[in-house]
mmCIF file of C-alpha atoms and ligand atoms in Angstrom:
data_model
loop_
_atom_site.group_PDB
_atom_site.id
_atom_site.type_symbol
_atom_site.label_atom_id
_atom_site.label_comp_id
_atom_site.label_asym_id
_atom_site.label_seq_id
_atom_site.Cartn_x
_atom_site.Cartn_y
_atom_site.Cartn_z
ATOM 1 C CA MET L 1 0.085 -0.037 0.014
ATOM 2 C CA LYS L 2 1.169 3.567 -0.697
ATOM 3 C CA ILE L 3 1.294 5.025 2.800
ATOM 4 C CA THR L 4 2.488 8.485 3.819
ATOM 5 C CA ILE L 5 3.358 9.112 7.425
ATOM 6 C CA VAL L 6 2.423 12.822 8.416
ATOM 7 C CA GLY L 7 4.373 13.752 11.555
ATOM 8 C CA ALA L 8 7.476 11.412 11.510
ATOM 9 C CA GLY L 9 8.818 11.972 15.001
ATOM 10 C CA ALA L 10 9.052 9.095 17.375
ATOM 11 C CA MET L 11 5.849 7.317 16.999
ATOM 12 C CA GLY L 12 5.779 8.339 12.787
ATOM 13 C CA SER L 13 9.413 6.899 12.492
ATOM 14 C CA ARG L 14 8.395 3.677 14.385
ATOM 15 C CA PHE L 15 5.270 3.135 12.162
ATOM 16 C CA GLY L 16 7.368 4.259 8.920
ATOM 17 C CA TYR L 17 10.075 1.834 9.615
ATOM 18 C CA MET L 18 7.724 -1.261 10.360
ATOM 19 C CA LEU L 19 5.683 -0.554 7.452
ATOM 20 C CA LYS L 20 8.878 -0.118 5.078
ATOM 21 C CA LYS L 21 10.251 -3.265 6.257
ATOM 22 C CA ALA L 22 6.794 -5.247 5.225
ATOM 23 C CA ASN L 23 7.540 -3.755 1.743
ATOM 24 C CA HIS L 24 4.902 -0.938 1.699
ATOM 25 C CA GLN L 25 5.661 2.208 -0.275
ATOM 26 C CA VAL L 26 6.407 4.323 2.557
ATOM 27 C CA GLU L 27 6.893 8.061 2.447
ATOM 28 C CA LEU L 28 7.605 10.486 5.722
ATOM 29 C CA VAL L 29 6.453 14.009 5.996
ATOM 30 C CA ASP L 30 7.826 16.346 8.679
ATOM 31 C CA THR L 31 8.552 20.033 9.479
ATOM 32 C CA TRP L 32 11.468 19.573 11.763
ATOM 33 C CA GLU L 33 14.545 20.566 9.472
ATOM 34 C CA PRO L 34 17.550 18.354 10.861
ATOM 35 C CA HIS L 35 15.337 15.526 11.103
ATOM 36 C CA VAL L 36 14.221 15.644 7.608
ATOM 37 C CA LYS L 37 17.515 16.267 6.166
ATOM 38 C CA ILE L 38 19.373 13.564 8.108
ATOM 39 C CA ILE L 39 16.967 11.206 7.005
ATOM 40 C CA GLN L 40 17.301 12.324 3.250
ATOM 41 C CA GLU L 41 20.789 12.264 3.430
ATOM 42 C CA LYS L 42 21.777 9.210 5.667
ATOM 43 C CA GLY L 43 18.513 7.568 6.126
ATOM 44 C CA LEU L 44 16.637 6.940 9.631
ATOM 45 C CA LEU L 45 18.567 5.171 12.091
ATOM 46 C CA VAL L 46 16.629 2.686 14.091
ATOM 47 C CA SER L 47 18.072 1.415 17.480
ATOM 48 C CA GLN L 48 16.345 -1.675 18.810
ATOM 49 C CA ASP L 49 17.555 -4.579 21.006
ATOM 50 C CA ASP L 50 21.154 -3.148 21.050
ATOM 51 C CA LYS L 51 21.191 -2.995 17.243
ATOM 52 C CA ASN L 52 21.315 -0.084 14.952
ATOM 53 C CA ILE L 53 19.750 -0.167 11.524
ATOM 54 C CA GLN L 54 19.877 2.413 9.050
ATOM 55 C CA VAL L 55 16.889 2.459 6.721
ATOM 56 C CA PHE L 56 16.112 4.554 3.322
ATOM 57 C CA ILE L 57 12.729 6.054 3.589
ATOM 58 C CA PRO L 58 11.926 8.976 1.348
ATOM 59 C CA ALA L 59 11.423 11.992 3.660
ATOM 60 C CA TYR L 60 9.990 15.309 2.697
ATOM 61 C CA PHE L 61 8.951 18.760 4.097
ATOM 62 C CA PRO L 62 5.056 19.444 3.405
ATOM 63 C CA GLN L 63 5.720 21.773 0.788
ATOM 64 C CA GLU L 64 7.631 19.146 -1.111
ATOM 65 C CA VAL L 65 5.488 16.186 -0.895
ATOM 66 C CA LYS L 66 3.759 15.509 -4.175
ATOM 67 C CA ASN L 67 2.441 11.729 -4.419
ATOM 68 C CA ILE L 68 -1.183 11.105 -3.420
ATOM 69 C CA PRO L 69 -1.180 8.209 -1.004
ATOM 70 C CA GLU L 70 -3.725 5.666 -0.519
ATOM 71 C CA LEU L 71 -3.231 6.076 3.126
ATOM 72 C CA ILE L 72 -2.123 8.916 5.267
ATOM 73 C CA ILE L 73 -1.096 8.128 9.150
ATOM 74 C CA LEU L 74 -1.257 10.935 11.081
ATOM 75 C CA PHE L 75 1.153 11.164 13.914
ATOM 76 C CA THR L 76 1.887 14.749 14.709
ATOM 77 C CA LYS L 77 1.135 16.216 18.262
ATOM 78 C CA SER L 78 -2.316 17.257 19.041
ATOM 79 C CA MET L 79 -1.754 21.121 18.970
ATOM 80 C CA ALA L 80 -0.162 20.652 15.336
ATOM 81 C CA LEU L 81 -3.064 18.691 13.904
ATOM 82 C CA GLU L 82 -5.037 21.620 12.363
ATOM 83 C CA SER L 83 -2.034 23.054 10.897
ATOM 84 C CA THR L 84 -0.860 19.851 9.692
ATOM 85 C CA LEU L 85 -3.944 19.281 7.789
ATOM 86 C CA GLN L 86 -3.506 22.415 6.107
ATOM 87 C CA SER L 87 -0.088 21.987 5.029
ATOM 88 C CA VAL L 88 -0.618 18.496 3.631
ATOM 89 C CA LYS L 89 -3.918 19.276 1.792
ATOM 90 C CA ASN L 90 -2.356 18.880 -1.833
ATOM 91 C CA ILE L 91 -1.703 15.125 -1.077
ATOM 92 C CA LEU L 92 -5.379 14.572 0.224
ATOM 93 C CA GLY L 93 -6.903 12.738 -2.788
ATOM 94 C CA PRO L 94 -10.552 12.080 -3.085
ATOM 95 C CA GLU L 95 -9.845 8.369 -2.171
ATOM 96 C CA THR L 96 -7.086 9.019 0.145
ATOM 97 C CA LYS L 97 -7.785 7.222 3.764
ATOM 98 C CA VAL L 98 -6.618 9.364 6.526
ATOM 99 C CA LEU L 99 -5.687 7.238 9.969
ATOM 100 C CA CYS L 100 -5.407 9.553 13.050
ATOM 101 C CA LEU L 101 -3.598 7.769 15.778
ATOM 102 C CA LEU L 102 -2.902 10.863 17.996
ATOM 103 C CA ASN L 103 -3.403 10.702 21.727
ATOM 104 C CA GLY L 104 -6.169 12.997 23.047
ATOM 105 C CA LEU L 105 -9.509 14.197 22.548
ATOM 106 C CA GLY L 106 -11.527 16.243 20.070
ATOM 107 C CA HIS L 107 -9.627 15.586 16.844
ATOM 108 C CA LEU L 108 -12.528 14.199 14.899
ATOM 109 C CA GLU L 109 -13.860 17.816 14.849
ATOM 110 C CA VAL L 110 -10.736 18.983 13.374
ATOM 111 C CA LEU L 111 -10.497 16.128 10.728
ATOM 112 C CA GLU L 112 -13.809 16.616 9.474
ATOM 113 C CA LYS L 113 -12.995 20.331 8.491
ATOM 114 C CA TYR L 114 -10.458 18.852 5.677
ATOM 115 C CA ILE L 115 -11.580 15.301 5.038
ATOM 116 C CA SER L 116 -14.646 13.732 4.273
ATOM 117 C CA ARG L 117 -16.253 11.275 6.613
ATOM 118 C CA LYS L 118 -15.866 8.224 4.474
ATOM 119 C CA ASN L 119 -12.074 8.937 4.278
ATOM 120 C CA ILE L 120 -11.613 9.234 8.292
ATOM 121 C CA PHE L 121 -10.407 6.416 10.445
ATOM 122 C CA MET L 122 -9.737 6.948 13.982
ATOM 123 C CA GLY L 123 -7.463 4.795 16.089
ATOM 124 C CA VAL L 124 -5.583 4.336 19.559
ATOM 125 C CA THR L 125 -2.109 2.465 19.877
ATOM 126 C CA LEU L 126 -0.379 1.124 22.577
ATOM 127 C CA TRP L 127 2.879 1.000 20.714
ATOM 128 C CA THR L 128 5.538 3.545 22.257
ATOM 129 C CA ALA L 129 8.731 4.998 20.782
ATOM 130 C CA GLY L 130 11.228 7.585 21.653
ATOM 131 C CA LEU L 131 13.591 9.884 19.607
ATOM 132 C CA LEU L 132 17.352 10.032 20.368
ATOM 133 C CA GLY L 133 17.991 12.934 18.287
ATOM 134 C CA PRO L 134 17.183 13.969 14.692
ATOM 135 C CA GLY L 135 16.985 10.955 12.271
ATOM 136 C CA HIS L 136 17.360 8.418 15.263
ATOM 137 C CA VAL L 137 14.532 6.508 16.754
ATOM 138 C CA ASN L 138 14.629 4.023 19.500
ATOM 139 C CA LEU L 139 12.424 1.081 19.762
ATOM 140 C CA THR L 140 11.348 -1.045 22.753
ATOM 141 C CA GLY L 141 8.654 -3.372 23.519
ATOM 142 C CA THR L 142 5.619 -4.440 21.474
ATOM 143 C CA GLY L 143 2.181 -2.823 21.378
ATOM 144 C CA SER L 144 -0.904 -3.152 19.392
ATOM 145 C CA LEU L 145 -3.828 -0.688 17.934
ATOM 146 C CA GLU L 146 -7.296 -0.527 17.142
ATOM 147 C CA ILE L 147 -8.843 1.417 14.461
ATOM 148 C CA GLU L 148 -12.491 2.090 13.087
ATOM 149 C CA ASN L 149 -13.831 3.869 10.202
ATOM 150 C CA ILE L 150 -16.092 6.642 11.114
ATOM 151 C CA ASP L 151 -18.412 6.191 8.395
ATOM 152 C CA PRO L 152 -20.367 2.695 8.996
ATOM 153 C CA LEU L 153 -20.047 1.809 5.237
ATOM 154 C CA GLU L 154 -16.414 1.952 5.108
ATOM 155 C CA THR L 155 -15.937 -1.303 7.127
ATOM 156 C CA LYS L 156 -14.512 -2.971 4.020
ATOM 157 C CA GLU L 157 -11.736 -0.284 3.721
ATOM 158 C CA GLY L 158 -10.991 -0.350 7.430
ATOM 159 C CA LYS L 159 -10.377 -4.191 7.086
ATOM 160 C CA LEU L 160 -7.883 -3.486 4.235
ATOM 161 C CA ILE L 161 -6.034 -0.848 6.246
ATOM 162 C CA VAL L 162 -5.873 -3.551 9.116
ATOM 163 C CA GLU L 163 -4.704 -6.016 6.769
ATOM 164 C CA ALA L 164 -2.115 -3.660 5.570
ATOM 165 C CA LEU L 165 -0.914 -2.911 9.104
ATOM 166 C CA ASN L 166 -0.872 -6.479 10.119
ATOM 167 C CA LYS L 167 1.425 -7.264 7.284
ATOM 168 C CA ALA L 168 3.874 -5.243 9.371
ATOM 169 C CA ASP L 169 3.246 -7.016 12.593
ATOM 170 C CA LEU L 170 1.493 -3.944 14.274
ATOM 171 C CA ASN L 171 -1.007 -6.159 15.938
ATOM 172 C CA CYS L 172 -4.080 -4.140 14.640
ATOM 173 C CA THR L 173 -7.832 -4.870 15.148
ATOM 174 C CA LEU L 174 -11.005 -3.172 13.602
ATOM 175 C CA SER L 175 -12.764 -1.941 16.354
ATOM 176 C CA THR L 176 -16.311 -1.474 16.890
ATOM 177 C CA ASN L 177 -16.232 1.394 19.423
ATOM 178 C CA VAL L 178 -12.855 3.029 19.068
ATOM 179 C CA THR L 179 -14.227 6.281 20.670
ATOM 180 C CA GLU L 180 -14.612 4.451 23.890
ATOM 181 C CA SER L 181 -11.038 3.060 23.712
ATOM 182 C CA ILE L 182 -9.677 6.575 22.715
ATOM 183 C CA TRP L 183 -11.500 7.973 25.750
ATOM 184 C CA LYS L 184 -10.060 5.487 28.003
ATOM 185 C CA LYS L 185 -6.611 5.942 27.062
ATOM 186 C CA ALA L 186 -7.324 9.777 27.524
ATOM 187 C CA CYS L 187 -8.544 8.964 31.248
ATOM 188 C CA VAL L 188 -5.046 7.049 31.611
ATOM 189 C CA ASN L 189 -3.184 10.021 30.227
ATOM 190 C CA GLY L 190 -5.399 12.550 31.907
ATOM 191 C CA ALA L 191 -4.705 10.980 35.432
ATOM 192 C CA LEU L 192 -1.164 10.710 35.159
ATOM 193 C CA ASN L 193 0.456 13.113 32.551
ATOM 194 C CA GLY L 194 -0.343 16.410 34.183
ATOM 195 C CA THR L 195 -0.076 15.146 37.741
ATOM 196 C CA CYS L 196 3.315 13.465 37.153
ATOM 197 C CA THR L 197 4.477 16.432 35.244
ATOM 198 C CA LEU L 198 3.376 19.010 37.945
ATOM 199 C CA LEU L 199 4.926 16.779 40.702
ATOM 200 C CA GLU L 200 8.024 16.049 38.456
ATOM 201 C CA CYS L 201 7.813 12.349 39.439
ATOM 202 C CA ASN L 202 7.552 8.840 37.651
ATOM 203 C CA ILE L 203 4.303 6.823 37.564
ATOM 204 C CA LYS L 204 5.786 4.731 40.563
ATOM 205 C CA GLU L 205 6.298 7.628 42.584
ATOM 206 C CA PHE L 206 3.152 9.250 41.851
ATOM 207 C CA GLY L 207 1.321 5.677 42.773
ATOM 208 C CA GLY L 208 2.943 5.554 46.077
ATOM 209 C CA LEU L 209 1.572 9.163 47.268
ATOM 210 C CA GLU L 210 -1.187 9.155 49.792
ATOM 211 C CA GLY L 211 -3.606 11.051 47.881
ATOM 212 C CA SER L 212 -3.091 9.533 44.329
ATOM 213 C CA GLY L 213 -5.922 7.168 44.542
ATOM 214 C CA THR L 214 -8.326 9.743 45.277
ATOM 215 C CA LEU L 215 -6.989 12.153 42.849
ATOM 216 C CA ILE L 216 -7.024 9.871 40.099
ATOM 217 C CA ARG L 217 -10.526 8.887 40.578
ATOM 218 C CA GLU L 218 -11.492 12.516 41.112
ATOM 219 C CA ILE L 219 -10.024 13.389 37.493
ATOM 220 C CA ILE L 220 -11.687 10.317 35.759
ATOM 221 C CA LYS L 221 -15.177 11.082 37.213
ATOM 222 C CA GLU L 222 -14.989 14.482 35.360
ATOM 223 C CA PHE L 223 -14.099 12.538 32.012
ATOM 224 C CA ARG L 224 -17.125 10.223 32.670
ATOM 225 C CA GLU L 225 -19.449 13.193 33.208
ATOM 226 C CA VAL L 226 -18.252 14.875 30.022
ATOM 227 C CA GLY L 227 -18.087 11.626 28.191
ATOM 228 C CA LYS L 228 -21.670 11.025 28.461
ATOM 229 C CA VAL L 229 -22.416 14.069 26.147
ATOM 230 C CA HIS L 230 -20.397 12.230 23.653
ATOM 231 C CA ARG L 231 -22.153 9.012 24.330
ATOM 232 C CA VAL L 232 -19.317 7.355 25.963
ATOM 233 C CA ASN L 233 -19.734 5.260 28.901
ATOM 234 C CA LEU L 234 -16.709 5.023 31.356
ATOM 235 C CA ASN L 235 -16.344 2.926 34.649
ATOM 236 C CA VAL L 236 -14.203 4.938 36.863
ATOM 237 C CA GLU L 237 -13.370 2.251 39.215
ATOM 238 C CA ASN L 238 -12.179 -0.090 36.330
ATOM 239 C CA ILE L 239 -10.245 2.906 34.744
ATOM 240 C CA ALA L 240 -8.736 3.749 38.178
ATOM 241 C CA GLN L 241 -7.620 0.106 38.992
ATOM 242 C CA GLU L 242 -6.254 -0.231 35.418
ATOM 243 C CA ILE L 243 -3.865 2.751 36.384
ATOM 244 C CA GLU L 244 -2.925 1.226 39.602
ATOM 245 C CA GLY L 245 -1.995 -1.814 37.802
ATOM 246 C CA ILE L 246 0.628 -0.206 36.059
ATOM 247 C CA TYR L 247 2.612 1.492 39.201
ATOM 248 C CA SER L 248 4.983 -1.461 39.709
ATOM 249 C CA PRO L 249 8.147 -1.094 37.862
ATOM 250 C CA GLU L 250 7.611 -4.221 35.987
ATOM 251 C CA LYS L 251 4.900 -2.556 34.427
ATOM 252 C CA ALA L 252 5.333 1.437 33.825
ATOM 253 C CA GLY L 253 6.561 2.355 37.118
ATOM 254 C CA ASP L 254 9.932 3.428 35.956
ATOM 255 C CA HIS L 255 8.327 5.664 33.101
ATOM 256 C CA TYR L 256 7.882 9.175 32.969
ATOM 257 C CA PRO L 257 4.967 10.304 30.965
ATOM 258 C CA SER L 258 5.329 11.984 27.606
ATOM 259 C CA MET L 259 3.934 15.284 28.786
ATOM 260 C CA TYR L 260 6.945 14.933 31.666
ATOM 261 C CA GLN L 261 9.321 14.278 28.812
ATOM 262 C CA ASP L 262 8.001 17.414 26.762
ATOM 263 C CA LEU L 263 7.744 19.924 29.368
ATOM 264 C CA ILE L 264 10.401 19.049 32.058
ATOM 265 C CA GLN L 265 12.996 17.532 29.835
ATOM 266 C CA ASN L 266 12.819 19.265 26.787
ATOM 267 C CA HIS L 267 10.999 22.416 27.548
ATOM 268 C CA ARG L 268 8.134 22.045 24.739
ATOM 269 C CA LEU L 269 4.392 22.747 24.786
ATOM 270 C CA THR L 270 2.251 19.931 26.047
ATOM 271 C CA GLU L 271 -1.121 18.139 24.843
ATOM 272 C CA ILE L 272 -2.805 19.167 27.881
ATOM 273 C CA ASP L 273 -5.796 21.125 25.955
ATOM 274 C CA TYR L 274 -6.686 17.883 24.081
ATOM 275 C CA ILE L 275 -6.506 15.939 27.360
ATOM 276 C CA ASN L 276 -7.654 17.564 30.642
ATOM 277 C CA GLY L 277 -8.075 20.541 28.846
ATOM 278 C CA TYR L 278 -10.690 19.202 26.443
ATOM 279 C CA VAL L 279 -12.728 17.912 29.419
ATOM 280 C CA ALA L 280 -12.589 21.415 31.072
ATOM 281 C CA LYS L 281 -13.988 23.003 27.871
ATOM 282 C CA GLU L 282 -16.655 20.446 27.154
ATOM 283 C CA GLY L 283 -17.573 20.850 31.040
ATOM 284 C CA LYS L 284 -17.869 24.546 30.498
ATOM 285 C CA THR L 285 -19.901 24.140 27.237
ATOM 286 C CA HIS L 286 -22.323 21.660 28.738
ATOM 287 C CA ASN L 287 -22.582 23.203 32.358
ATOM 288 C CA ILE L 288 -20.804 20.104 33.881
ATOM 289 C CA PRO L 289 -18.263 21.085 36.779
ATOM 290 C CA THR L 290 -14.669 19.965 35.963
ATOM 291 C CA PRO L 291 -12.383 21.643 38.737
ATOM 292 C CA TYR L 292 -9.744 19.162 38.892
ATOM 293 C CA ASN L 293 -9.600 19.028 35.097
ATOM 294 C CA SER L 294 -9.610 22.701 34.945
ATOM 295 C CA PHE L 295 -7.068 23.330 37.602
ATOM 296 C CA LEU L 296 -4.630 20.746 36.120
ATOM 297 C CA THR L 297 -4.928 22.305 32.804
ATOM 298 C CA LEU L 298 -4.420 25.873 34.068
ATOM 299 C CA LEU L 299 -1.216 24.630 36.241
ATOM 300 C CA ILE L 300 0.210 22.890 33.318
ATOM 301 C CA HIS L 301 -0.149 26.093 31.101
ATOM 302 C CA SER L 302 1.448 28.171 33.909
ATOM 303 C CA LYS L 303 4.405 25.785 33.895
ATOM 304 C CA GLU L 304 4.603 25.942 30.254
ATOM 305 C CA GLN L 305 5.096 29.666 30.500
ATOM 306 C CA LEU L 306 7.864 29.184 32.968
ATOM 307 C CA LEU L 307 9.771 26.446 30.911
ATOM 308 C CA VAL L 308 9.082 26.739 27.462
ATOM 309 C CA LYS L 309 11.309 29.559 25.735
HETATM 310 P P1 NAD H 401 6.856 13.794 18.287
HETATM 311 O O1 NAD H 401 6.924 15.193 18.990
HETATM 312 O O2 NAD H 401 8.139 12.742 18.293
HETATM 313 O O3 NAD H 401 6.625 13.642 16.571
HETATM 314 C C1 NAD H 401 5.598 14.568 16.141
HETATM 315 C C2 NAD H 401 6.253 15.091 14.939
HETATM 316 O O4 NAD H 401 5.357 15.913 14.050
HETATM 317 C C3 NAD H 401 7.607 15.960 15.098
HETATM 318 O O5 NAD H 401 8.647 15.492 14.435
HETATM 319 C C4 NAD H 401 7.080 17.384 14.536
HETATM 320 O O6 NAD H 401 8.243 17.972 13.879
HETATM 321 C C5 NAD H 401 6.115 17.058 13.666
HETATM 322 N N1 NAD H 401 5.137 17.718 12.935
HETATM 323 C C6 NAD H 401 4.869 19.047 13.633
HETATM 324 N N2 NAD H 401 4.106 19.936 12.910
HETATM 325 C C7 NAD H 401 4.124 19.175 11.815
HETATM 326 C C8 NAD H 401 3.432 19.584 10.322
HETATM 327 N N3 NAD H 401 2.795 20.629 10.003
HETATM 328 N N4 NAD H 401 3.558 18.658 9.315
HETATM 329 C C9 NAD H 401 4.181 17.698 9.432
HETATM 330 N N5 NAD H 401 4.921 17.203 10.729
HETATM 331 C C10 NAD H 401 4.831 17.903 11.661
HETATM 332 O O7 NAD H 401 5.831 12.966 19.116
HETATM 333 P P2 NAD H 401 5.250 11.343 19.217
HETATM 334 O O8 NAD H 401 5.886 11.008 20.411
HETATM 335 O O9 NAD H 401 5.602 10.639 18.054
HETATM 336 O O10 NAD H 401 3.777 11.481 19.395
HETATM 337 C C11 NAD H 401 2.843 11.645 18.146
HETATM 338 C C12 NAD H 401 1.366 11.514 18.663
HETATM 339 O O11 NAD H 401 1.295 10.100 19.183
HETATM 340 C C13 NAD H 401 0.899 12.206 19.943
HETATM 341 O O12 NAD H 401 -0.139 12.378 19.909
HETATM 342 C C14 NAD H 401 1.170 11.515 21.380
HETATM 343 O O13 NAD H 401 0.460 11.573 22.360
HETATM 344 C C15 NAD H 401 0.997 10.093 20.447
HETATM 345 N N6 NAD H 401 1.724 8.918 21.031
HETATM 346 C C16 NAD H 401 3.001 8.858 21.371
HETATM 347 C C17 NAD H 401 3.552 7.598 22.061
HETATM 348 C C18 NAD H 401 4.993 7.823 22.331
HETATM 349 O O14 NAD H 401 5.396 6.590 22.895
HETATM 350 N N7 NAD H 401 5.710 8.501 22.017
HETATM 351 C C19 NAD H 401 2.657 6.404 22.329
HETATM 352 C C20 NAD H 401 1.319 6.708 21.761
HETATM 353 C C21 NAD H 401 0.728 7.721 21.270
#
């Protein structure tokens, strides 16, 4: 399949590498100059299991890319989604399918402004990746993803995408309720990302705090109330217990959430407006109180002002 990855950072590079290895025709698109130039000149360096592999994948800046693909996989950060879609309008053909795998909430509203519903596929992934520098991606662990066609008539196309992704061992399934899965993952991120970032601790340290059980339940309760407006049913206790199950170092305990990495380590803006901030915004619109999510969002934005230059 002709697949273009738009947003070829950590996750885009991982997917690009795995899809290329499975003989798909892959192109990478990104705005980060040193990253794109290194991939163009030397290929993408992939580190995995103490091995380094150099992979040659065509890489472009958005203004350069010309080929209209069968599938676009979006992997920018949430706050860049709208400008990204504007910058790649020229490769959105009438039959080009677009799969959005960004974390967070509210992306469908943005996608629908640029893409017809029949071509939109939403997904959520448990794969992870990290960048070690421009042109250099580090891969650990395994993962999975679920995707779903937004238009119920497009199930056949959904199956074809699943098949193409599984050719690359991406462990993909066709979901019948991806919205709920996206919200559940947003709850996990909403409970851990902002809190660990503000407290400057890893997941295990957060889990060891006396008040963490109460805190995550209060945050998730607000997701549940706002989720009802979007016809999403969330079980607070099940999600809280799922989160508490990853506090041990054998699971994700030693991990610092991506928001911590973005803001504390790299002084970059965060995706807070698409996680807790989305719940706060929707709560305001629909008269649902969201004190925990609103306060978290405000504090993260305050910390961004202090740290992002
Ligand atoms: P990243 O910052 O490594 O990559 C994002 C890339 O998008 C960057 O390279 C950036 O230059 C590029 N970009 C920005 N604007 C662009 C534009 N207009 N056109 C093209 N490219 C543009 O981020 P990431 O860690 O790969 O995460 C991507 C998404 O996947 C996020 O929503 C994140 O929450 C989610 N996610 C990440 C992980 C992970 O382990 N890193 C796991 C699951 C989901």
